[in-house]
Structures are given as structure tokens and as C-alpha cells.
JSON list of C-alpha atoms in Angstrom, two decimals:
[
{"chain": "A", "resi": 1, "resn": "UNK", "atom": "CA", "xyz": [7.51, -5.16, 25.67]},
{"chain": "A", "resi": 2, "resn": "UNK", "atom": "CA", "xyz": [6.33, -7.29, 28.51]},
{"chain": "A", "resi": 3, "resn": "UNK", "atom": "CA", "xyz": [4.59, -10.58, 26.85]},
{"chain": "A", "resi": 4, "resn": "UNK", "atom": "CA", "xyz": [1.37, -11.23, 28.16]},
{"chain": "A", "resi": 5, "resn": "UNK", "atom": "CA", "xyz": [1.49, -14.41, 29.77]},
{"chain": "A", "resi": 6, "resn": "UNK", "atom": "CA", "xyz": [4.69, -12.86, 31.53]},
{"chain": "A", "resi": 7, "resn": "UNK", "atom": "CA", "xyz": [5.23, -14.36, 35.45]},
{"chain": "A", "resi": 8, "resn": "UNK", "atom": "CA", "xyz": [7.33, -11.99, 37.81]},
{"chain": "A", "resi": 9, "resn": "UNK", "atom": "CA", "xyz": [9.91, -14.55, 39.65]},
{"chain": "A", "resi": 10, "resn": "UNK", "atom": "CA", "xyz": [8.04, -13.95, 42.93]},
{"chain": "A", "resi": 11, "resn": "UNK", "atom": "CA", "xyz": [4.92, -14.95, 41.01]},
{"chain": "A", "resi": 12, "resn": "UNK", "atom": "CA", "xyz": [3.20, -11.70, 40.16]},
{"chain": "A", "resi": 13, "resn": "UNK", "atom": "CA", "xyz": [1.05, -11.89, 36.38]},
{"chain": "A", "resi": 14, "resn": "UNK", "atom": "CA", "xyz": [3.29, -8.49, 35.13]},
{"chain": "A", "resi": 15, "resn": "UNK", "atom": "CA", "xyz": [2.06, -9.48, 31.97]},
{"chain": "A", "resi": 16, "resn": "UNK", "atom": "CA", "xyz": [-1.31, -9.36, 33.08]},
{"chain": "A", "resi": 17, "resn": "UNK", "atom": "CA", "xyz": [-1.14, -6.01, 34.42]},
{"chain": "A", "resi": 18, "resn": "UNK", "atom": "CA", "xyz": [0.35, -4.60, 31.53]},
{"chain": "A", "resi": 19, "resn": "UNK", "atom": "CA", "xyz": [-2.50, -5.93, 29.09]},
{"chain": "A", "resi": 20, "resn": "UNK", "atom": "CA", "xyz": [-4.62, -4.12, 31.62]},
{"chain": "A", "resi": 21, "resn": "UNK", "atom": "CA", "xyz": [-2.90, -0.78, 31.46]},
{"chain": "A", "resi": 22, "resn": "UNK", "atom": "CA", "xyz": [-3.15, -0.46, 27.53]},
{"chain": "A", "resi": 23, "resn": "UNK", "atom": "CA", "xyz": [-6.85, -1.78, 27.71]},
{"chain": "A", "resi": 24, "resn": "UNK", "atom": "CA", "xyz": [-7.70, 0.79, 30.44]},
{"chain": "A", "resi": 25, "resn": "UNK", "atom": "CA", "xyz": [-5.10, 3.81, 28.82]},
{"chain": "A", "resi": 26, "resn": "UNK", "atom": "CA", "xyz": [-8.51, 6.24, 28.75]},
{"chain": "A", "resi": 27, "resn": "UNK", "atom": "CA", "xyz": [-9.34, 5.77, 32.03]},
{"chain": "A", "resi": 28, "resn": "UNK", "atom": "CA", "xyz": [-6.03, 6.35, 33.71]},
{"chain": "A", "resi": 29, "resn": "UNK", "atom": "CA", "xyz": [-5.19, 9.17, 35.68]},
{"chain": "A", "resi": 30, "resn": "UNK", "atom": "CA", "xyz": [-2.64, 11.51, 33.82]},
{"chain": "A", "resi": 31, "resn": "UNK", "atom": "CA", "xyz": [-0.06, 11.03, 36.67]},
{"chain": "A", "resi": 32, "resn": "UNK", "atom": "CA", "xyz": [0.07, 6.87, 36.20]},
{"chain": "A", "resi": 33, "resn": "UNK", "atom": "CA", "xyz": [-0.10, 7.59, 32.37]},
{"chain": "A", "resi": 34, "resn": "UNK", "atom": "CA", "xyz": [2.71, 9.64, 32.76]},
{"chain": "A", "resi": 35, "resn": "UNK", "atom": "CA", "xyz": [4.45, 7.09, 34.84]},
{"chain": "A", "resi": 36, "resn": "UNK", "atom": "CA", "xyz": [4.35, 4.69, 32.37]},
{"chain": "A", "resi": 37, "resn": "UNK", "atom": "CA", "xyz": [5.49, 7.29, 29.45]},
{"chain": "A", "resi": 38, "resn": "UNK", "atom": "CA", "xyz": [8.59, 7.55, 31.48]},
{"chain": "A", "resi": 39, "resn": "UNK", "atom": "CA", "xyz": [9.16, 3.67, 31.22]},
{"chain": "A", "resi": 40, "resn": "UNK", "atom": "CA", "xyz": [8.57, 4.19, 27.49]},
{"chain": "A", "resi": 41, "resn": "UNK", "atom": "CA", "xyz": [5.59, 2.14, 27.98]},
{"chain": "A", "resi": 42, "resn": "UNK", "atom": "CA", "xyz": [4.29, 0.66, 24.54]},
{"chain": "A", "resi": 43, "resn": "UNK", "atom": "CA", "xyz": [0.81, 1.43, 24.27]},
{"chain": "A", "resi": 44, "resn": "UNK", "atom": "CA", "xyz": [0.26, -0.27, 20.82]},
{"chain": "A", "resi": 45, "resn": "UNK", "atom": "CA", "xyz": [1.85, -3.73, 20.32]},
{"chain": "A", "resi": 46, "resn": "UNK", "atom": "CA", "xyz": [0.94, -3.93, 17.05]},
{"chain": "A", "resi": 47, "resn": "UNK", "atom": "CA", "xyz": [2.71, -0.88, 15.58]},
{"chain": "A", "resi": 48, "resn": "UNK", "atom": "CA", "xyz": [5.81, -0.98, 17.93]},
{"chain": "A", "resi": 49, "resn": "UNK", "atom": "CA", "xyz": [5.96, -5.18, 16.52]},
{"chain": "A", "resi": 50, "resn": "UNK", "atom": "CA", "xyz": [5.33, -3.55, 12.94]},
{"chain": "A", "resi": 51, "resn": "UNK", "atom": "CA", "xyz": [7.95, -0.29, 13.65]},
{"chain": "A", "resi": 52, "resn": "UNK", "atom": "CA", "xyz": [10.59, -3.50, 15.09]},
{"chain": "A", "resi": 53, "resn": "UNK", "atom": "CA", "xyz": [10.39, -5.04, 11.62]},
{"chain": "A", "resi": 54, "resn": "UNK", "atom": "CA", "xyz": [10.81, -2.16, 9.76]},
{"chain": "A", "resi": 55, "resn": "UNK", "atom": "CA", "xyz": [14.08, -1.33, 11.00]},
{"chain": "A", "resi": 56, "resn": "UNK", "atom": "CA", "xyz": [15.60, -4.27, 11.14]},
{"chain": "A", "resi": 57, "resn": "UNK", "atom": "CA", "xyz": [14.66, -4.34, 7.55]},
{"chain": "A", "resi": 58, "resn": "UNK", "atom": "CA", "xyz": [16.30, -1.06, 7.07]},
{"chain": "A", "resi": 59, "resn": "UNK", "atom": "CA", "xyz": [19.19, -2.87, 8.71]},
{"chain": "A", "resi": 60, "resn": "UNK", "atom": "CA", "xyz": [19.33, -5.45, 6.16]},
{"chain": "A", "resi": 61, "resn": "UNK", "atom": "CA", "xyz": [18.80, -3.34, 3.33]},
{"chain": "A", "resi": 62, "resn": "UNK", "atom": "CA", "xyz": [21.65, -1.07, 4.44]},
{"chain": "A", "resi": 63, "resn": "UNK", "atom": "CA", "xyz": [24.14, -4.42, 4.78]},
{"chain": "A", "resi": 64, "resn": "UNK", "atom": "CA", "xyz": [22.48, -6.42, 1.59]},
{"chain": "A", "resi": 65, "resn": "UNK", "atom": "CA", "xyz": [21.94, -4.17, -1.07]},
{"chain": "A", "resi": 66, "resn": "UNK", "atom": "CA", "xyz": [18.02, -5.36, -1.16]},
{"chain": "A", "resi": 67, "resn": "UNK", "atom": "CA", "xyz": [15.30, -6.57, 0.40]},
{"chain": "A", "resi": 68, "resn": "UNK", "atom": "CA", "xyz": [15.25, -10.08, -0.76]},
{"chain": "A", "resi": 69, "resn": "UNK", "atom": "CA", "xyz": [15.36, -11.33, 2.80]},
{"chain": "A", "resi": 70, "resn": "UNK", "atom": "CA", "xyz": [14.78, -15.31, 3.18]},
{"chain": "A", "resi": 71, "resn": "UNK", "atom": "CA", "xyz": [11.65, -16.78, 4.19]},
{"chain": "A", "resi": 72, "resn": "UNK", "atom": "CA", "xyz": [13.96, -18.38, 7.21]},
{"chain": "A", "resi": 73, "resn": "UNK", "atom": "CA", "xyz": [16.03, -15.71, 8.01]},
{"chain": "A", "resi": 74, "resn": "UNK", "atom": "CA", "xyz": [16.79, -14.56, 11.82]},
{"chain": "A", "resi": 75, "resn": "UNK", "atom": "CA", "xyz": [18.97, -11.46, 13.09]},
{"chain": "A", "resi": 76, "resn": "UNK", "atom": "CA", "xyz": [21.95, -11.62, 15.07]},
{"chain": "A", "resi": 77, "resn": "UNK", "atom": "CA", "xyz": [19.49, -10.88, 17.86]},
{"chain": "A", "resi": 78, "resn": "UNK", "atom": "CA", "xyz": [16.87, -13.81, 17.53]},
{"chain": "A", "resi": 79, "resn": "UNK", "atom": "CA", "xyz": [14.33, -11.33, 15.19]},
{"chain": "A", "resi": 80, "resn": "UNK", "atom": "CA", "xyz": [12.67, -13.53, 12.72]},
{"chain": "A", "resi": 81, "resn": "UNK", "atom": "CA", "xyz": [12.79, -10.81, 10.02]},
{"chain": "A", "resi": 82, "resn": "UNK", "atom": "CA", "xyz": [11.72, -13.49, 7.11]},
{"chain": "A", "resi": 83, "resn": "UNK", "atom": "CA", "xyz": [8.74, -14.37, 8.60]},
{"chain": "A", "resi": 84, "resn": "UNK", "atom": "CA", "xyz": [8.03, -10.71, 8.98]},
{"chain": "A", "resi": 85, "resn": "UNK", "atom": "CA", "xyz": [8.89, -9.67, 5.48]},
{"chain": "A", "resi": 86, "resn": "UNK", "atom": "CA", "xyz": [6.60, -12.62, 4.26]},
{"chain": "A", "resi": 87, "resn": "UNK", "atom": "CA", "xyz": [3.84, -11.29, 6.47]},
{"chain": "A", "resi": 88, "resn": "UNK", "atom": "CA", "xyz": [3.80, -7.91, 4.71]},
{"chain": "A", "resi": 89, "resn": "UNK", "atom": "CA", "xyz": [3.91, -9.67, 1.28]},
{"chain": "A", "resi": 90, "resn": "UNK", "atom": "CA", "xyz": [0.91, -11.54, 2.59]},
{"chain": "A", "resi": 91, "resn": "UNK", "atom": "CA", "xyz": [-1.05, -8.81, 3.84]},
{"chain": "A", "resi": 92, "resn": "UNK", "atom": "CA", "xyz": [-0.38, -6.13, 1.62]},
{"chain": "A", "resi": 93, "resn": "UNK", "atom": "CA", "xyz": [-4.25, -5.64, 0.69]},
{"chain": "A", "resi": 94, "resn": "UNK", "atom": "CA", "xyz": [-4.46, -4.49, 4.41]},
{"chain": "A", "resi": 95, "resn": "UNK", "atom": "CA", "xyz": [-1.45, -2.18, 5.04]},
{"chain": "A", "resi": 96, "resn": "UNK", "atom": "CA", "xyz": [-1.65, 0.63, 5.49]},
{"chain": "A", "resi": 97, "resn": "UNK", "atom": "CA", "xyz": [-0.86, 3.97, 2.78]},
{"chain": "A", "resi": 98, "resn": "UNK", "atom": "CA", "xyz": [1.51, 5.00, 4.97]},
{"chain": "A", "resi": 99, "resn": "UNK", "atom": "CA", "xyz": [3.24, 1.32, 5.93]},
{"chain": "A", "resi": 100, "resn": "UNK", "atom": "CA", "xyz": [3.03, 0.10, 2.28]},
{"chain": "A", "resi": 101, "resn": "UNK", "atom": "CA", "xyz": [5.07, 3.73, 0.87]},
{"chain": "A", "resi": 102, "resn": "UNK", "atom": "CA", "xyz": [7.42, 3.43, 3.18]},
{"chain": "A", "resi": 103, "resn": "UNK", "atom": "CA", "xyz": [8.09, -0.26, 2.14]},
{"chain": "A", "resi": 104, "resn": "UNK", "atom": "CA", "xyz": [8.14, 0.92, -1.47]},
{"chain": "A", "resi": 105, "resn": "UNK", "atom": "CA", "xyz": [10.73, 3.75, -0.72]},
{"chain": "A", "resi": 106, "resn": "UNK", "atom": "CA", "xyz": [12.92, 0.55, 0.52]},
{"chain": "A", "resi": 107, "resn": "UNK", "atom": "CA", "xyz": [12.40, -0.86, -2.93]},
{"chain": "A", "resi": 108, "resn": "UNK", "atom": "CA", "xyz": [10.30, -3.91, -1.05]},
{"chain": "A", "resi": 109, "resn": "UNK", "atom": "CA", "xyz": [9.66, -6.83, -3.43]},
{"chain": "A", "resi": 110, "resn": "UNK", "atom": "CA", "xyz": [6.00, -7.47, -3.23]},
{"chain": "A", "resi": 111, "resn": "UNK", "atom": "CA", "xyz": [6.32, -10.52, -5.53]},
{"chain": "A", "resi": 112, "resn": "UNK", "atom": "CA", "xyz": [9.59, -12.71, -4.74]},
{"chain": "A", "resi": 113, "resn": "UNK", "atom": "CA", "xyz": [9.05, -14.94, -7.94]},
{"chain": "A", "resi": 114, "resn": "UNK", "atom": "CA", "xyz": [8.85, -12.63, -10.91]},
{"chain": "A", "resi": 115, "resn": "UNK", "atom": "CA", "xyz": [12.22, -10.89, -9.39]},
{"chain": "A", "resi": 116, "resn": "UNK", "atom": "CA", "xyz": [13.88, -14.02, -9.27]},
{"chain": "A", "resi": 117, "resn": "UNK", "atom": "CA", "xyz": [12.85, -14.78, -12.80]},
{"chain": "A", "resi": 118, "resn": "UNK", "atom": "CA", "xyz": [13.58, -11.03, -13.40]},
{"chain": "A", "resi": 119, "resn": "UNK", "atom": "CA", "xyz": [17.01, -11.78, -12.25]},
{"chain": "A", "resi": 120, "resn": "UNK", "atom": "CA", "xyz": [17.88, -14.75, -13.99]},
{"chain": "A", "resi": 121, "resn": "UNK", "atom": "CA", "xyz": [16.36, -13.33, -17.70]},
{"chain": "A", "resi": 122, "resn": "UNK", "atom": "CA", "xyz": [18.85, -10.03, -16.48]},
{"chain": "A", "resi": 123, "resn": "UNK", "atom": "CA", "xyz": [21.48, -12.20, -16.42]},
{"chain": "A", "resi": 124, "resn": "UNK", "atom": "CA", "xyz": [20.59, -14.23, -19.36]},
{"chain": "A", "resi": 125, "resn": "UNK", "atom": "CA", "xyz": [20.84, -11.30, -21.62]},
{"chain": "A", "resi": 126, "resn": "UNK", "atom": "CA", "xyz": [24.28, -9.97, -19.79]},
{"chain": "A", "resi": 127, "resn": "UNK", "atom": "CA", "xyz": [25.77, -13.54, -20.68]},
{"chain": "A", "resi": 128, "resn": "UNK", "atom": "CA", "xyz": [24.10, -13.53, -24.56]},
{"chain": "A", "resi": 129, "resn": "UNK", "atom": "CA", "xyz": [25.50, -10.20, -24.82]},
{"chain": "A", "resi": 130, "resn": "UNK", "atom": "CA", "xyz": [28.95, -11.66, -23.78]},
{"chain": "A", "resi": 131, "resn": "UNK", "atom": "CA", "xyz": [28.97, -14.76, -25.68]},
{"chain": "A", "resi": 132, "resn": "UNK", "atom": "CA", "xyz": [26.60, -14.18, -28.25]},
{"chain": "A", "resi": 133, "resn": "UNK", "atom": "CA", "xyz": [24.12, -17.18, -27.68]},
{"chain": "A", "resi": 134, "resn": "UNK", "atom": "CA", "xyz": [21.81, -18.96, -25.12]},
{"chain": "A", "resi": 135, "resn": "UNK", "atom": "CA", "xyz": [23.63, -22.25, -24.41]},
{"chain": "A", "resi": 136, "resn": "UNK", "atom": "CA", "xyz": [24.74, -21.65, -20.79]},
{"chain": "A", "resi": 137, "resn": "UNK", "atom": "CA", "xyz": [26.58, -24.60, -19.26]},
{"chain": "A", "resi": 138, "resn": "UNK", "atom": "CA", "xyz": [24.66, -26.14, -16.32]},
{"chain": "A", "resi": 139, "resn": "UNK", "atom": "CA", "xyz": [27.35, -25.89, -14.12]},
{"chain": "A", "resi": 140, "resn": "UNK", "atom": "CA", "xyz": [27.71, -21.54, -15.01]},
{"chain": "A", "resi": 141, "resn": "UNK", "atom": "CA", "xyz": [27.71, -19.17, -12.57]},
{"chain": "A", "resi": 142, "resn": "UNK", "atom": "CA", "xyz": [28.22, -15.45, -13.26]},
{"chain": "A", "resi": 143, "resn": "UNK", "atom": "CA", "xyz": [30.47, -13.66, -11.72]},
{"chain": "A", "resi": 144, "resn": "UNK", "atom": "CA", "xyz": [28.95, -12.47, -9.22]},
{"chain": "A", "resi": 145, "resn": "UNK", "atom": "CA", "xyz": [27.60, -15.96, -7.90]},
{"chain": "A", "resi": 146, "resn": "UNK", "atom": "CA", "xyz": [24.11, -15.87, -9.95]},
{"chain": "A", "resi": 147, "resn": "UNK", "atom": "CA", "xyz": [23.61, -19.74, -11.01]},
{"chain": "A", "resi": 148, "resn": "UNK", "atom": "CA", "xyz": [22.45, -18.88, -14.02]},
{"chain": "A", "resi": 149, "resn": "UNK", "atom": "CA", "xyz": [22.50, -22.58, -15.49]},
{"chain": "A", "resi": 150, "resn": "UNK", "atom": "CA", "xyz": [20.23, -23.53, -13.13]},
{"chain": "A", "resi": 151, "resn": "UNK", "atom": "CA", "xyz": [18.30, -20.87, -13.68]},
{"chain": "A", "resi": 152, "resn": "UNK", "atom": "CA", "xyz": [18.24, -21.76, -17.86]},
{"chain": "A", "resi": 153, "resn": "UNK", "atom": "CA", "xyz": [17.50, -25.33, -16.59]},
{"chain": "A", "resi": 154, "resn": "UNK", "atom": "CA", "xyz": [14.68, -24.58, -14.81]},
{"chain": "A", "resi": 155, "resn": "UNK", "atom": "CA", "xyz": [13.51, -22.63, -17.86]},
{"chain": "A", "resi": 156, "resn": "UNK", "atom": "CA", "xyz": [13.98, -25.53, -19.94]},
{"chain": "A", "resi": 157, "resn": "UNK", "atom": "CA", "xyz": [12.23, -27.98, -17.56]},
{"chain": "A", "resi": 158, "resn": "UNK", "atom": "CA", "xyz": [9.56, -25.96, -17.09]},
{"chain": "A", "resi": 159, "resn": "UNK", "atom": "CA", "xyz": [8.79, -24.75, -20.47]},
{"chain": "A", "resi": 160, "resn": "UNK", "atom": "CA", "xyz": [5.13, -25.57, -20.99]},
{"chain": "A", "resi": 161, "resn": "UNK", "atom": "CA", "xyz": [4.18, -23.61, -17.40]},
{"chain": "A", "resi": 162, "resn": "UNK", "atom": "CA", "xyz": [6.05, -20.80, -18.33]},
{"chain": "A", "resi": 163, "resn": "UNK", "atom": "CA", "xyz": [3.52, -17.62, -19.17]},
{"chain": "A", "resi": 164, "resn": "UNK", "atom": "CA", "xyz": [3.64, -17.16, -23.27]},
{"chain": "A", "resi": 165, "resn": "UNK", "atom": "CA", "xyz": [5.01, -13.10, -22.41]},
{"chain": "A", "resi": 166, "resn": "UNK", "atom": "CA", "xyz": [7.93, -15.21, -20.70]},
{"chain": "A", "resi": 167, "resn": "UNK", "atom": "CA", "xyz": [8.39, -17.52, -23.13]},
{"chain": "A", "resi": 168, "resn": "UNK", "atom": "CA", "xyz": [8.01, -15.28, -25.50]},
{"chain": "A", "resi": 169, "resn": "UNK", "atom": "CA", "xyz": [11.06, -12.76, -24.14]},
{"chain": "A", "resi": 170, "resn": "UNK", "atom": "CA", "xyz": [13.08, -16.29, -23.71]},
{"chain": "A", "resi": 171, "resn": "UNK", "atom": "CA", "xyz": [12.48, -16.34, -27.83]},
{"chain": "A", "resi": 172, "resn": "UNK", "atom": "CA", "xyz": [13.85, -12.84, -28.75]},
{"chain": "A", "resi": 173, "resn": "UNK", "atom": "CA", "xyz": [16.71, -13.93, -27.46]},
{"chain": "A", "resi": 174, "resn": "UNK", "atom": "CA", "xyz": [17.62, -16.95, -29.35]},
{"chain": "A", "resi": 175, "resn": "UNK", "atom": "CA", "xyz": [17.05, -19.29, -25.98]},
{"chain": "A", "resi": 176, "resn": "UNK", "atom": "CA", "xyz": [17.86, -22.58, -26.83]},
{"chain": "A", "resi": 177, "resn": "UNK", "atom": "CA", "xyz": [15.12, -24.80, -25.31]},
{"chain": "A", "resi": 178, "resn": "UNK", "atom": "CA", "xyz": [16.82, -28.04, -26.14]},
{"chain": "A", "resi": 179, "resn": "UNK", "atom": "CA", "xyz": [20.34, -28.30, -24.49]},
{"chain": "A", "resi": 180, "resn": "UNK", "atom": "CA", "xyz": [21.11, -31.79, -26.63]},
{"chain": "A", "resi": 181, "resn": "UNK", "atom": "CA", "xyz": [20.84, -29.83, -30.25]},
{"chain": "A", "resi": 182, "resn": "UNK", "atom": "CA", "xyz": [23.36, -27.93, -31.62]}
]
């Protein structure tokens, strides 16, 4: 995709021209239309930028497991996929059936902070279930590199903004809200 504002180095506006093309698509002749099929001309930025995304999220899914991509994260290749995957979080309301499905059949997380707190009460129950009780050392980390003391720190710290349905779930299982009782 030639960027708009894109200066041939003999000084011709390329990116001028191209604009043009897509803005006058209905008016070209079938031969210069053709033409420009041939270059694989991108007639609409917008879905070839949204189809670009997509697939390197597909990419990442395949090589991560998930689609937990970070806010800052960039591809080998310079593609800002976090700011890309936080775009579709943001404008969810205005995708698409068809973009939003297809997001869903990559199991997209739509809301990054209730699967992080999914994650650590997951792993709060694996370690009960091993150990018996709540009173994970600070410094724990599960096996597979889940720091889930910080996690029950945070918890702790945080107590009185936690929703009563996750407080609640803390208190079926026995979590120990003060660290410095026995």
C-alpha cells in the first residue's frame, strides 16, 4: 500500500495519485482498472489494514497459545499488532458480524482484566487444591511462570474495590485476606 503523502524520488506525489485512483474506481475505464488489479492494487485501505491485523494475529495465536497480545507489542516486521488488538477491543460496538465472529473463533479476549483475574483465581484454586489452603508466599510462582503471589497480593491490597461476586468466590475458598494471621 502506497501511503498517501508518498514522494516518488524524482518528485512525483505517487501517493497522491493513488488516493485518486480509489476515489475515482467508478469512473475508470475497465482496461486501467484492470491494470491496477494486476498490481494487486488495494482498493480499500481500511479492510486490507483490518485483513493485515488479522493475520498477524493468527500468527501469534498459532506461536502463543492465545490472544493475550501486549498493549506494546510489535512483529518481527515493525507491525504494531498491540495497538491493533487494543483497537478492536475498543471498537467492538462498531465491528462488524462478520469481523467480530471471526475474532471470537480465535478465542479474542474482549475484556483483558477479568481474564487476568480469571487467571490468577484459576491458579489460586490449582495451588489450594495442591496445598490445601490460601496462604501463597509472595515470592510463588507456579510452575508454569504465573506469579501467583502477586496476584494474591494484589487481591489483598485491593480488597475493598474488589466486586462482592469476586470477593465472594475469593471466600469459598478459604482466601486468607490477612497474610500476618495465622
Amino acid at each position: 500500500m502506497v501511503p498517501a503523502t508518498y514522494t516518488t524520488e524524482d518528485g512525483y506525489r505517487l501517493g497522491v495519485w493513488v488516493s485518486f485512483q480509489r476515489r475515482q474506481q467508478a469512473e475508470l475505464s475497465e482496461d486501467r482498472r484492470s491494470r491496477l488489479n494486476e498490481l494487486d492494487f488495494v482498493w480499500d485501505v481500511r479492510t486490507e489494514q483490518w485483513e493485515t491485523g488479522y493475520s498477524a494475529l493468527k500468527q501469534y495465536k498459532a506461536r502463543e497459545g492465545n490472544c493475550m497480545v501486549p498493549a506494546t507489542y510489535t512483529t518481527e516486521d515493525g507491525y504494531r499488532l498491540g495497538v491493533w488488538v487494543n483497537t478492536q477491543r475498543a471498537t467492538q460496538a462498531e465491528l462488524s458480524e462478520d469481523r467480530r465472529s471471526r475474532l471470537n473463533e480465535l478465542d479474542f479476549v474482549w475484556d483483558v482484566h477479568t481474564e487476568q483475574w480469571e487467571t490468577g483465581y484459576s491458579a489460586l484454586k490449582q495451588y489450594k487444591a495442591l496445598k490445601g489452603d490460601c496462604r501463597v508466599p509472595r515470592t510463588h510462582t507456579t510452575e508454569d511462570g504465573y506469579r501467583l503471589g502477586m496476584w494474591v497480593s494484589k487481591q489483598r491490597a485491593t480488597q475493598a474495590e474488589l466486586s462482592e461476586d469476586r470477593r465472594s468466590r475469593l471466600n469459598e475458598l478459604d482466601f486468607v485476606w490477612d497474610a500476618r494471621k495465622n
